[in-house]
Tab-separated table of C-alpha atoms in Angstrom:
chain	number	residue	atom	x	y	z
N	247	UNK	CA	-41.949	7.491	-32.983
N	248	UNK	CA	-40.100	6.335	-29.881
N	249	UNK	CA	-42.360	4.764	-27.298
N	250	UNK	CA	-42.457	5.716	-23.649
N	251	UNK	CA	-40.980	3.457	-20.993
N	252	UNK	CA	-43.179	2.226	-18.156
N	253	UNK	CA	-41.181	2.919	-15.007
N	254	UNK	CA	-42.057	1.969	-11.466
N	255	UNK	CA	-44.385	4.441	-9.763
N	256	UNK	CA	-43.425	5.941	-6.436
N	257	UNK	CA	-45.400	6.455	-3.221
N	258	UNK	CA	-47.698	9.496	-3.218
N	259	UNK	CA	-45.709	11.239	-0.482
N	260	UNK	CA	-42.472	10.934	-2.487
N	261	UNK	CA	-42.865	12.443	-5.946
N	262	UNK	CA	-39.123	12.602	-6.593
N	263	UNK	CA	-35.882	11.265	-5.201
N	264	UNK	CA	-35.371	12.793	-1.744
N	265	UNK	CA	-31.563	12.960	-1.900
N	266	UNK	CA	-28.900	14.425	-4.118
N	267	UNK	CA	-25.208	13.703	-3.620
N	268	UNK	CA	-24.558	16.979	-1.757
N	269	UNK	CA	-27.353	16.067	0.668
N	270	UNK	CA	-25.633	12.810	1.537
N	271	UNK	CA	-22.331	14.621	1.923
N	272	UNK	CA	-23.930	16.877	4.544
N	273	UNK	CA	-25.611	14.000	6.394
N	274	UNK	CA	-22.327	12.117	6.345
N	275	UNK	CA	-20.511	15.110	7.855
N	276	UNK	CA	-23.150	15.411	10.591
N	277	UNK	CA	-22.700	11.740	11.420
N	278	UNK	CA	-18.914	12.061	11.573
N	279	UNK	CA	-18.469	15.260	13.571
N	280	UNK	CA	-21.589	16.068	15.577
N	281	UNK	CA	-20.715	19.769	15.295
N	282	UNK	CA	-22.928	21.823	13.007
N	283	UNK	CA	-20.281	24.342	11.967
N	284	UNK	CA	-17.712	21.628	11.231
N	285	UNK	CA	-20.271	19.538	9.321
N	286	UNK	CA	-21.238	22.596	7.264
N	287	UNK	CA	-17.573	23.365	6.534
N	288	UNK	CA	-16.917	19.785	5.421
N	289	UNK	CA	-19.939	20.014	3.096
N	290	UNK	CA	-18.795	23.373	1.688
N	291	UNK	CA	-21.657	25.325	3.265
N	292	UNK	CA	-22.250	28.068	5.804
N	293	UNK	CA	-23.944	26.878	9.039
N	294	UNK	CA	-27.186	28.686	8.182
N	295	UNK	CA	-27.305	27.151	4.712
N	296	UNK	CA	-26.561	23.720	6.187
N	297	UNK	CA	-29.487	24.052	8.607
N	298	UNK	CA	-31.826	25.071	5.796
N	299	UNK	CA	-30.664	22.103	3.723
N	300	UNK	CA	-31.262	19.720	6.644
N	301	UNK	CA	-34.754	21.201	7.128
N	302	UNK	CA	-35.465	20.664	3.442
N	303	UNK	CA	-34.385	17.021	3.692
N	304	UNK	CA	-36.736	16.500	6.645
N	305	UNK	CA	-39.593	17.907	4.599
N	306	UNK	CA	-38.665	15.924	1.479
N	307	UNK	CA	-38.598	12.596	3.326
N	308	UNK	CA	-41.245	13.284	5.965
N	309	UNK	CA	-38.685	12.142	8.546
N	310	UNK	CA	-36.682	13.784	11.288
N	311	UNK	CA	-33.175	12.952	10.051
N	312	UNK	CA	-31.157	15.086	12.471
N	313	UNK	CA	-31.396	16.500	15.976
N	314	UNK	CA	-29.803	19.896	16.337
N	315	UNK	CA	-28.845	22.087	19.236
N	316	UNK	CA	-27.388	25.563	19.134
N	317	UNK	CA	-24.017	24.330	17.882
N	318	UNK	CA	-24.467	20.567	17.625
N	319	UNK	CA	-26.131	18.194	15.202
N	320	UNK	CA	-26.430	14.424	15.179
N	321	UNK	CA	-28.221	11.848	13.085
N	322	UNK	CA	-31.394	10.241	14.359
N	323	UNK	CA	-31.874	6.530	13.834
N	324	UNK	CA	-33.924	7.425	10.722
N	325	UNK	CA	-31.101	9.701	9.564
N	326	UNK	CA	-28.531	6.926	9.991
N	327	UNK	CA	-30.699	4.505	8.085
N	328	UNK	CA	-31.397	6.942	5.261
N	329	UNK	CA	-27.690	7.786	4.985
N	330	UNK	CA	-26.924	4.101	4.412
N	331	UNK	CA	-29.851	3.742	1.990
N	332	UNK	CA	-28.868	6.867	0.058
N	333	UNK	CA	-25.234	5.828	-0.119
N	334	UNK	CA	-26.316	2.418	-1.437
N	335	UNK	CA	-28.581	4.050	-4.034
N	336	UNK	CA	-25.822	6.195	-5.531
N	337	UNK	CA	-23.337	3.335	-5.419
N	338	UNK	CA	-25.833	1.291	-7.454
N	339	UNK	CA	-26.262	4.191	-9.868
N	340	UNK	CA	-22.483	4.487	-10.288
N	341	UNK	CA	-22.156	0.770	-10.881
N	342	UNK	CA	-25.002	0.790	-13.422
N	343	UNK	CA	-23.368	3.685	-15.274
N	344	UNK	CA	-20.168	1.637	-15.477
N	345	UNK	CA	-21.859	-1.548	-16.670
N	346	UNK	CA	-24.704	-0.172	-18.840
N	347	UNK	CA	-23.390	3.156	-20.167
N	348	UNK	CA	-19.642	2.406	-20.336
N	349	UNK	CA	-19.944	-1.369	-20.794
N	350	UNK	CA	-17.394	-2.227	-18.110
N	351	UNK	CA	-17.439	-5.283	-15.844
N	352	UNK	CA	-19.485	-5.465	-12.674
N	353	UNK	CA	-16.403	-4.855	-10.507
N	354	UNK	CA	-15.831	-1.381	-11.971
N	355	UNK	CA	-16.620	0.226	-8.644
N	356	UNK	CA	-14.607	2.473	-6.383
N	357	UNK	CA	-14.268	1.528	-2.725
N	358	UNK	CA	-16.487	3.550	-0.354
N	359	UNK	CA	-14.743	6.031	1.910
N	360	UNK	CA	-16.777	4.847	4.900
N	361	UNK	CA	-18.033	1.304	5.386
N	362	UNK	CA	-20.868	0.753	7.858
N	363	UNK	CA	-20.432	-2.709	9.341
N	364	UNK	CA	-22.244	-4.639	12.053
N	365	UNK	CA	-20.279	-7.254	13.971
N	366	UNK	CA	-21.064	-10.031	16.402
N	367	UNK	CA	-17.449	-10.134	17.580
N	368	UNK	CA	-15.485	-7.490	19.530
N	369	UNK	CA	-12.530	-8.454	17.340
N	370	UNK	CA	-13.788	-6.034	14.689
N	371	UNK	CA	-13.119	-3.123	17.015
N	372	UNK	CA	-9.412	-4.019	16.984
N	373	UNK	CA	-9.379	-3.887	13.198
N	374	UNK	CA	-10.383	-0.292	12.514
N	375	UNK	CA	-6.844	1.086	12.562
N	376	UNK	CA	-5.512	-1.785	10.456
N	377	UNK	CA	-8.232	-1.129	7.859
N	378	UNK	CA	-7.366	2.572	7.849
N	379	UNK	CA	-3.626	1.942	7.555
N	380	UNK	CA	-3.629	-0.810	4.950
N	381	UNK	CA	-6.900	-0.275	3.017
N	382	UNK	CA	-7.467	3.450	3.505
N	383	UNK	CA	-11.075	2.865	4.510
N	384	UNK	CA	-12.970	4.206	7.494
N	385	UNK	CA	-14.986	1.601	9.395
N	386	UNK	CA	-18.136	2.544	11.284
N	387	UNK	CA	-18.655	-0.425	13.606
N	388	UNK	CA	-21.718	-1.408	15.603
N	389	UNK	CA	-21.917	-4.532	17.772
N	390	UNK	CA	-24.887	-6.788	18.381
N	391	UNK	CA	-25.972	-10.403	18.764
N	392	UNK	CA	-25.450	-12.580	15.664
N	393	UNK	CA	-29.098	-12.706	14.600
N	394	UNK	CA	-29.491	-8.951	15.110
N	395	UNK	CA	-26.340	-8.280	13.084
N	396	UNK	CA	-27.894	-10.071	10.122
N	397	UNK	CA	-31.179	-8.229	10.650
N	398	UNK	CA	-29.273	-4.951	10.295
N	399	UNK	CA	-27.831	-6.143	6.980
N	400	UNK	CA	-31.199	-7.467	5.774
N	401	UNK	CA	-32.814	-4.140	6.658
N	402	UNK	CA	-30.267	-2.063	4.677
N	403	UNK	CA	-29.039	-0.380	7.863
N	404	UNK	CA	-25.412	-1.394	7.257
N	405	UNK	CA	-23.259	-2.211	4.225
N	406	UNK	CA	-21.597	-5.332	5.644
N	407	UNK	CA	-21.808	-7.802	8.530
N	408	UNK	CA	-19.184	-9.867	10.311
N	409	UNK	CA	-20.533	-12.827	12.241
N	410	UNK	CA	-20.490	-16.608	12.499
N	411	UNK	CA	-22.812	-19.417	11.514
N	412	UNK	CA	-23.201	-23.170	11.840
N	413	UNK	CA	-24.722	-23.204	8.327
N	414	UNK	CA	-24.067	-21.334	5.103
N	415	UNK	CA	-23.955	-17.730	6.242
N	416	UNK	CA	-25.295	-16.214	3.017
N	417	UNK	CA	-28.597	-18.099	3.339
N	418	UNK	CA	-29.311	-16.277	6.610
N	419	UNK	CA	-29.955	-12.929	4.865
N	420	UNK	CA	-33.065	-12.148	2.828
N	421	UNK	CA	-31.384	-9.929	0.250
N	422	UNK	CA	-28.602	-10.094	-2.316
N	423	UNK	CA	-25.260	-10.327	-0.528
N	424	UNK	CA	-21.824	-11.736	-1.255
N	425	UNK	CA	-20.166	-13.898	1.397
N	426	UNK	CA	-16.489	-14.382	2.232
N	427	UNK	CA	-15.187	-17.080	4.562
N	428	UNK	CA	-12.969	-15.688	7.284
N	429	UNK	CA	-12.188	-18.697	9.474
N	430	UNK	CA	-12.972	-22.363	9.927
N	431	UNK	CA	-13.479	-21.943	13.659
N	432	UNK	CA	-13.347	-24.984	15.991
N	433	UNK	CA	-15.146	-24.493	19.283
N	434	UNK	CA	-13.757	-25.216	22.734
N	435	UNK	CA	-15.335	-25.553	26.160
N	436	UNK	CA	-14.737	-23.133	29.032
N	437	UNK	CA	-14.723	-24.726	32.511
N	438	UNK	CA	-14.160	-23.470	36.070
N	439	UNK	CA	-10.611	-24.283	37.136
N	440	UNK	CA	-11.932	-26.569	39.905
N	441	UNK	CA	-14.150	-28.603	37.594
N	442	UNK	CA	-13.542	-32.410	37.737
N	443	UNK	CA	-12.760	-32.435	33.987
N	444	UNK	CA	-10.461	-29.398	34.063
N	445	UNK	CA	-7.333	-31.555	34.359
N	446	UNK	CA	-7.963	-33.267	31.001
N	447	UNK	CA	-6.394	-32.064	27.757
N	448	UNK	CA	-9.649	-32.722	25.885
N	449	UNK	CA	-13.195	-33.266	27.079
N	450	UNK	CA	-16.225	-34.857	25.493
N	451	UNK	CA	-19.628	-33.285	25.022
N	452	UNK	CA	-21.146	-36.510	26.320
N	453	UNK	CA	-19.386	-35.990	29.663
N	454	UNK	CA	-20.856	-32.503	29.998
N	455	UNK	CA	-24.530	-33.213	29.295
N	456	UNK	CA	-25.475	-32.840	32.951
N	457	UNK	CA	-23.752	-29.460	33.360
N	458	UNK	CA	-25.349	-26.053	33.649
N	459	UNK	CA	-24.653	-24.433	30.260
N	460	UNK	CA	-24.789	-20.881	29.032
N	461	UNK	CA	-25.280	-20.275	25.316
N	462	UNK	CA	-25.773	-17.390	22.912
N	463	UNK	CA	-28.226	-17.263	20.017
N	464	UNK	CA	-26.892	-17.882	16.541
N	465	UNK	CA	-27.644	-15.987	13.299
N	466	UNK	CA	-30.790	-18.028	12.581
N	467	UNK	CA	-32.009	-17.764	16.204
N	468	UNK	CA	-30.705	-21.246	16.946
N	469	UNK	CA	-29.177	-21.994	20.362
N	470	UNK	CA	-25.469	-22.688	19.800
N	471	UNK	CA	-25.056	-25.425	22.430
N	472	UNK	CA	-28.244	-27.195	21.354
N	473	UNK	CA	-27.200	-27.245	17.693
N	474	UNK	CA	-23.704	-28.493	18.534
N	475	UNK	CA	-25.065	-31.374	20.597
N	476	UNK	CA	-27.586	-32.283	17.896
N	477	UNK	CA	-24.835	-32.175	15.263
N	478	UNK	CA	-22.835	-34.664	17.343
N	479	UNK	CA	-25.838	-37.001	17.595
N	480	UNK	CA	-26.322	-36.271	21.300
N	481	UNK	CA	-29.298	-35.119	23.328
N	482	UNK	CA	-28.855	-31.440	24.239
N	483	UNK	CA	-28.305	-30.649	27.942
N	484	UNK	CA	-31.426	-30.040	29.990
N	485	UNK	CA	-30.037	-26.902	31.626
N	486	UNK	CA	-29.134	-24.220	29.092
N	487	UNK	CA	-29.459	-20.554	29.899
N	488	UNK	CA	-29.721	-18.587	26.671
N	489	UNK	CA	-28.487	-15.037	26.998
N	490	UNK	CA	-26.454	-12.306	25.381
N	491	UNK	CA	-22.693	-12.522	24.966
N	492	UNK	CA	-21.861	-10.075	27.782
N	493	UNK	CA	-24.053	-11.898	30.341
N	494	UNK	CA	-22.604	-15.217	29.186
N	495	UNK	CA	-19.079	-13.942	29.821
N	496	UNK	CA	-20.075	-12.844	33.307
N	497	UNK	CA	-21.591	-16.238	34.133
N	498	UNK	CA	-18.477	-18.027	32.929
N	499	UNK	CA	-16.225	-15.741	34.954
N	500	UNK	CA	-18.287	-16.446	38.103
N	501	UNK	CA	-18.126	-20.185	37.485
N	502	UNK	CA	-21.926	-20.462	37.282
N	503	UNK	CA	-21.905	-22.335	33.983
N	504	UNK	CA	-19.815	-23.935	31.256
N	505	UNK	CA	-19.886	-22.708	27.686
N	506	UNK	CA	-18.617	-23.111	24.139
N	507	UNK	CA	-16.410	-20.523	22.522
N	508	UNK	CA	-13.738	-19.883	19.922
N	509	UNK	CA	-10.009	-20.226	20.663
N	510	UNK	CA	-9.332	-17.574	18.018
N	511	UNK	CA	-11.609	-14.999	19.640
N	512	UNK	CA	-11.703	-15.876	23.363
N	513	UNK	CA	-14.681	-14.623	25.301
N	514	UNK	CA	-13.121	-14.593	28.766
N	515	UNK	CA	-9.610	-14.613	30.202
N	516	UNK	CA	-9.553	-15.259	33.936
N	517	UNK	CA	-7.387	-17.294	36.359
N	518	UNK	CA	-10.559	-19.019	37.523
N	519	UNK	CA	-11.186	-20.567	34.092
N	520	UNK	CA	-9.606	-23.131	31.798
N	521	UNK	CA	-10.238	-23.800	28.121
N	522	UNK	CA	-10.170	-27.304	26.734
N	523	UNK	CA	-10.428	-28.866	23.274
N	524	UNK	CA	-13.550	-30.899	22.572
N	525	UNK	CA	-13.260	-34.500	21.398
N	526	UNK	CA	-16.104	-34.090	18.881
N	527	UNK	CA	-14.388	-31.049	17.303
N	528	UNK	CA	-17.529	-28.922	16.836
N	529	UNK	CA	-16.942	-25.969	14.557
N	530	UNK	CA	-18.561	-22.918	13.124
N	531	UNK	CA	-17.676	-20.598	10.235
N	532	UNK	CA	-16.759	-16.973	10.799
N	533	UNK	CA	-17.546	-14.903	7.737
N	534	UNK	CA	-18.036	-11.516	6.169
N	535	UNK	CA	-21.195	-10.612	4.247
N	536	UNK	CA	-21.216	-7.511	2.057
N	537	UNK	CA	-23.627	-5.605	-0.116
N	538	UNK	CA	-22.082	-6.076	-3.589
N	539	UNK	CA	-23.673	-2.831	-4.769
N	540	UNK	CA	-21.564	-0.911	-2.235
N	541	UNK	CA	-18.478	-2.991	-1.410
N	542	UNK	CA	-16.183	-3.991	-4.300
N	543	UNK	CA	-15.048	-7.605	-4.425
N	544	UNK	CA	-11.377	-6.710	-3.941
N	545	UNK	CA	-12.049	-4.626	-0.837
N	546	UNK	CA	-14.161	-7.400	0.686
N	547	UNK	CA	-11.390	-9.924	0.008
N	548	UNK	CA	-8.820	-7.678	1.672
N	549	UNK	CA	-11.021	-7.013	4.694
N	550	UNK	CA	-11.748	-10.738	5.115
N	551	UNK	CA	-7.998	-11.473	4.956
N	552	UNK	CA	-7.348	-8.829	7.635
N	553	UNK	CA	-9.952	-10.437	9.868
N	554	UNK	CA	-8.446	-13.886	9.361
N	555	UNK	CA	-4.985	-12.583	10.177
N	556	UNK	CA	-6.209	-10.971	13.382
N	557	UNK	CA	-7.986	-14.174	14.455
N	558	UNK	CA	-4.896	-16.286	13.859
N	559	UNK	CA	-2.470	-13.909	15.543
N	560	UNK	CA	-4.719	-13.746	18.599
N	561	UNK	CA	-4.852	-17.530	18.739
N	562	UNK	CA	-1.062	-17.891	18.480
N	563	UNK	CA	-0.528	-15.156	21.084
N	564	UNK	CA	-2.839	-16.566	23.722
N	565	UNK	CA	-2.826	-20.303	23.042
N	566	UNK	CA	0.672	-21.290	22.016
N	567	UNK	CA	0.395	-24.253	24.391
N	568	UNK	CA	-2.365	-25.727	22.217
N	569	UNK	CA	0.055	-25.925	19.290
N	570	UNK	CA	1.736	-28.897	20.975
N	571	UNK	CA	-1.344	-30.801	19.848
N	572	UNK	CA	-0.724	-31.865	16.203
N	573	UNK	CA	-4.400	-31.257	15.372
N	574	UNK	CA	-4.238	-27.607	16.377
N	575	UNK	CA	-0.821	-27.087	14.748
N	576	UNK	CA	-2.193	-28.465	11.462
N	577	UNK	CA	-5.336	-26.303	11.797
N	578	UNK	CA	-3.195	-23.167	12.186
N	579	UNK	CA	-1.052	-24.054	9.141
N	580	UNK	CA	-4.106	-24.659	6.950
N	581	UNK	CA	-5.872	-21.478	8.027
N	582	UNK	CA	-2.716	-19.409	7.507
N	583	UNK	CA	-2.214	-20.855	4.019
N	584	UNK	CA	-5.816	-20.123	3.062
N	585	UNK	CA	-5.523	-16.569	4.404
N	586	UNK	CA	-2.340	-15.987	2.383
N	587	UNK	CA	-3.999	-17.320	-0.772
N	588	UNK	CA	-6.981	-14.982	-0.327
N	589	UNK	CA	-4.692	-12.013	0.325
N	590	UNK	CA	-2.665	-12.815	-2.819
N	591	UNK	CA	-5.842	-13.065	-4.904
N	592	UNK	CA	-7.032	-9.703	-3.594
N	593	UNK	CA	-3.641	-8.124	-4.361
N	594	UNK	CA	-3.666	-9.468	-7.927
N	595	UNK	CA	-7.203	-8.242	-8.611
N	596	UNK	CA	-6.351	-4.753	-7.370
N	597	UNK	CA	-3.226	-4.353	-9.533
N	598	UNK	CA	-5.083	-3.040	-12.595
N	599	UNK	CA	-8.259	-1.307	-11.431
N	600	UNK	CA	-10.576	-0.102	-14.184
N	601	UNK	CA	-10.369	3.545	-15.156
N	602	UNK	CA	-13.358	5.390	-13.727
N	603	UNK	CA	-14.634	8.882	-14.561
N	604	UNK	CA	-13.820	11.723	-12.214
N	605	UNK	CA	-16.200	12.487	-9.361
N	606	UNK	CA	-17.427	15.492	-11.334
N	607	UNK	CA	-18.728	13.070	-13.985
N	608	UNK	CA	-21.052	11.210	-11.626
N	609	UNK	CA	-24.756	11.177	-12.431
N	610	UNK	CA	-26.852	13.062	-9.894
N	611	UNK	CA	-30.566	13.418	-9.230
N	612	UNK	CA	-31.155	16.279	-11.668
N	613	UNK	CA	-29.549	14.252	-14.461
N	614	UNK	CA	-31.715	11.257	-13.620
N	615	UNK	CA	-34.804	13.472	-13.635
N	616	UNK	CA	-34.084	14.644	-17.189
N	617	UNK	CA	-33.393	11.149	-18.515
N	618	UNK	CA	-36.463	9.711	-16.808
N	619	UNK	CA	-38.648	12.400	-18.337
N	620	UNK	CA	-37.468	11.490	-21.836
N	621	UNK	CA	-37.936	7.774	-21.107
N	622	UNK	CA	-41.412	8.152	-19.627
N	623	UNK	CA	-42.797	10.510	-22.290
N	624	UNK	CA	-41.146	8.961	-25.316
N	625	UNK	CA	-39.663	12.053	-26.940
N	626	UNK	CA	-37.666	15.200	-26.279
N	627	UNK	CA	-40.673	17.340	-27.273
N	628	UNK	CA	-43.105	15.839	-24.769
N	629	UNK	CA	-40.471	15.619	-22.020
N	630	UNK	CA	-39.559	19.279	-22.482
N	631	UNK	CA	-43.222	20.282	-22.167
N	632	UNK	CA	-43.578	18.327	-18.916
N	633	UNK	CA	-40.354	19.853	-17.544
N	634	UNK	CA	-41.534	23.351	-18.608
N	635	UNK	CA	-38.435	24.043	-20.664
N	636	UNK	CA	-37.858	24.312	-24.392
N	637	UNK	CA	-36.896	21.360	-26.551
N	638	UNK	CA	-33.572	22.968	-27.425
N	639	UNK	CA	-32.806	23.669	-23.743
N	640	UNK	CA	-33.487	20.063	-22.778
N	641	UNK	CA	-31.356	18.816	-25.675
N	642	UNK	CA	-28.480	21.101	-24.623
N	643	UNK	CA	-28.665	19.941	-21.011
N	644	UNK	CA	-28.509	16.295	-21.999
N	645	UNK	CA	-25.704	17.095	-24.446
N	646	UNK	CA	-23.712	18.712	-21.621
N	647	UNK	CA	-24.316	15.576	-19.550
N	648	UNK	CA	-22.971	13.483	-22.445
N	649	UNK	CA	-19.838	15.619	-22.604
N	650	UNK	CA	-19.377	15.370	-18.839
N	651	UNK	CA	-19.741	11.580	-18.876
N	652	UNK	CA	-17.909	11.043	-22.145
N	653	UNK	CA	-20.712	8.750	-23.340
N	654	UNK	CA	-23.586	8.987	-25.823
N	655	UNK	CA	-27.037	9.048	-24.213
N	656	UNK	CA	-29.215	10.241	-27.116
N	657	UNK	CA	-29.810	8.897	-30.628
N	658	UNK	CA	-30.347	11.692	-33.137
N	659	UNK	CA	-31.890	10.923	-36.513
N	660	UNK	CA	-34.320	12.299	-39.049
N	661	UNK	CA	-37.131	10.691	-37.051
N	662	UNK	CA	-36.242	12.693	-33.962
N	663	UNK	CA	-34.224	12.195	-30.797
N	664	UNK	CA	-34.432	9.199	-28.482
N	665	UNK	CA	-32.410	7.581	-25.713
N	666	UNK	CA	-29.797	4.974	-26.639
N	667	UNK	CA	-30.391	1.331	-25.785
N	668	UNK	CA	-27.780	1.299	-22.993
N	669	UNK	CA	-29.333	4.429	-21.482
N	670	UNK	CA	-32.752	2.797	-21.474
N	671	UNK	CA	-31.292	-0.314	-19.897
N	672	UNK	CA	-29.702	1.889	-17.246
N	673	UNK	CA	-33.023	3.588	-16.494
N	674	UNK	CA	-34.809	0.258	-16.256
N	675	UNK	CA	-32.380	-0.825	-13.564
N	676	UNK	CA	-32.678	2.581	-11.925
N	677	UNK	CA	-36.344	1.879	-11.212
N	678	UNK	CA	-35.334	-1.036	-8.983
N	679	UNK	CA	-32.759	1.074	-7.152
N	680	UNK	CA	-35.369	3.766	-6.530
N	681	UNK	CA	-37.826	1.201	-5.213
N	682	UNK	CA	-35.291	0.082	-2.600
N	683	UNK	CA	-34.687	3.676	-1.525
N	684	UNK	CA	-38.406	4.339	-1.180
N	685	UNK	CA	-38.799	1.129	0.813
N	686	UNK	CA	-36.220	2.430	3.281
N	687	UNK	CA	-38.199	5.670	3.649
N	688	UNK	CA	-41.438	3.744	4.088
N	689	UNK	CA	-39.839	1.498	6.699
N	690	UNK	CA	-38.857	4.584	8.704
N	691	UNK	CA	-42.395	5.949	8.363
N	692	UNK	CA	-43.839	2.638	9.557
N	693	UNK	CA	-41.506	2.684	12.565
N	694	UNK	CA	-42.854	6.109	13.490
N	695	UNK	CA	-39.475	7.697	12.918
N	696	UNK	CA	-40.892	11.124	12.101
N	697	UNK	CA	-40.846	13.486	15.054
N	698	UNK	CA	-42.483	16.887	15.092
N	699	UNK	CA	-40.614	20.106	15.785
N	700	UNK	CA	-38.938	20.145	19.155
N	701	UNK	CA	-39.150	16.386	19.672
N	702	UNK	CA	-36.145	14.456	20.898
N	703	UNK	CA	-34.854	11.023	20.047
N	704	UNK	CA	-32.473	8.814	21.946
N	705	UNK	CA	-31.369	6.756	18.954
N	706	UNK	CA	-27.768	5.647	18.515
N	707	UNK	CA	-25.147	8.222	17.583
N	708	UNK	CA	-22.886	6.481	15.119
N	709	UNK	CA	-19.212	7.344	15.404
N	710	UNK	CA	-16.796	6.732	12.544
N	711	UNK	CA	-13.406	5.419	13.553
N	712	UNK	CA	-10.137	4.648	11.822
N	713	UNK	CA	-9.504	7.823	9.799
N	714	UNK	CA	-9.885	11.504	10.362
N	715	UNK	CA	-11.676	12.686	7.285
N	716	UNK	CA	-9.670	15.061	5.189
N	717	UNK	CA	-6.371	14.356	6.958
N	718	UNK	CA	-5.344	11.026	5.403
N	719	UNK	CA	-4.436	7.988	7.440
N	720	UNK	CA	-4.107	8.194	11.173
N	721	UNK	CA	-1.014	7.317	13.097
N	722	UNK	CA	-1.463	4.644	15.721
N	723	UNK	CA	-2.115	6.220	19.053
N	724	UNK	CA	-2.541	9.700	17.559
N	725	UNK	CA	-4.977	12.016	19.247
N	726	UNK	CA	-7.954	13.073	17.115
N	727	UNK	CA	-7.870	16.626	15.918
N	728	UNK	CA	-10.454	19.292	16.696
N	729	UNK	CA	-13.946	18.276	15.677
N	730	UNK	CA	-12.973	14.658	15.012
N	731	UNK	CA	-14.785	11.809	16.718
N	732	UNK	CA	-12.754	10.158	19.430
N	733	UNK	CA	-12.457	6.356	19.266
N	734	UNK	CA	-14.738	4.488	21.627
N	735	UNK	CA	-14.586	0.875	22.731
N	736	UNK	CA	-17.997	-0.022	21.373
N	737	UNK	CA	-19.491	-3.399	21.992
N	738	UNK	CA	-17.256	-4.461	24.873
N	739	UNK	CA	-20.112	-5.087	27.276
């Protein structure tokens, strides 16, 4: 007699998965459009039915996921976080179906339509149209300090992060991520035009120890200027004001301080400032971190290559004079060659994508519920009794699922009916995916994200940019259509 599987238990307040795929589709539409009627239309619902579905999701999770007016709807911070967590859950399910049920490689994963990404650089904002045009992906960009960007990725609030580090970037995140180098990024010094050292082509850190410095915080909460001086074997300056990037730019513009920055992503352009190479050649690494359960390897490669290309073109556009220095000319050649090699590798890996089942063949929550019941109770008979349906009805439903997926899920023999080995392996992995989803719900509970009826929340309203959903790729400079979110210059503080 087949034995029952011991699967991870769930919190008392969540007796089943809170989301199905149509629920995420509705939340996604709310996040994109902010208009209840348009969100309902995009989800294939009437406005009244959409409101009832959103109310049901609030009850199922114990969270206020949306705030709604008479005609408007927007995601709360809990809603945004649960959308990301739910999207990750189903991406993991799809990947597990490919690897466990179909036996394909781990890269048998379709690219997401929308990629939530946190960035420590305003450069990412310039990339949304390029990503839409060349990759056909919609970027939802939020900007923050480097250490907060990585906290968003660690907390499953975004699918990817673009930032820099003085160490190995991947080790800064307490979860499974895949890292992609974007740029070997030498740092320069920004000086007031009247500074005694401004006339030099290069300056030394040792000559600037007595200056008033401004510095941002790195991904591991280290102070950039302090770490650079320590790496050069020098005592850090006594006067360092640690602040956010926008305040640092203001101080540099006013001439109140000197600072380190990147020639490929300049912080400040002003006639009152000059930028000089540093003798010690301090450097950092700009990189892209992605959730491998959501972002396919090929897409991450292509996005990293786009970022590198934008960095290098900005450098060549604004700092052509630096290319007279053989060191900088060689740096640009090497970075360009590495970018081209990564782009070629991404192009080759995307030439023969694996054949995936149609969207109609995806496994949803009801399917998982049936399979889990069989796994937990060890037989079709006992599972059918728990589900309050007949044995033959349960067998037919699983058989229809097999036909839809084109894969065998049950073993039928004279001893009875049981799940196949690959199906059991899939369900074992599913328990881990569910645990992550429940942790996201619990984190929102612990943050007090639930609000009673009539409460308001001033959380961020995420806007998707780069594509108008349902209309294909945008034209550069095109005006958004009715109901579409207008681009905003986020993060340019």
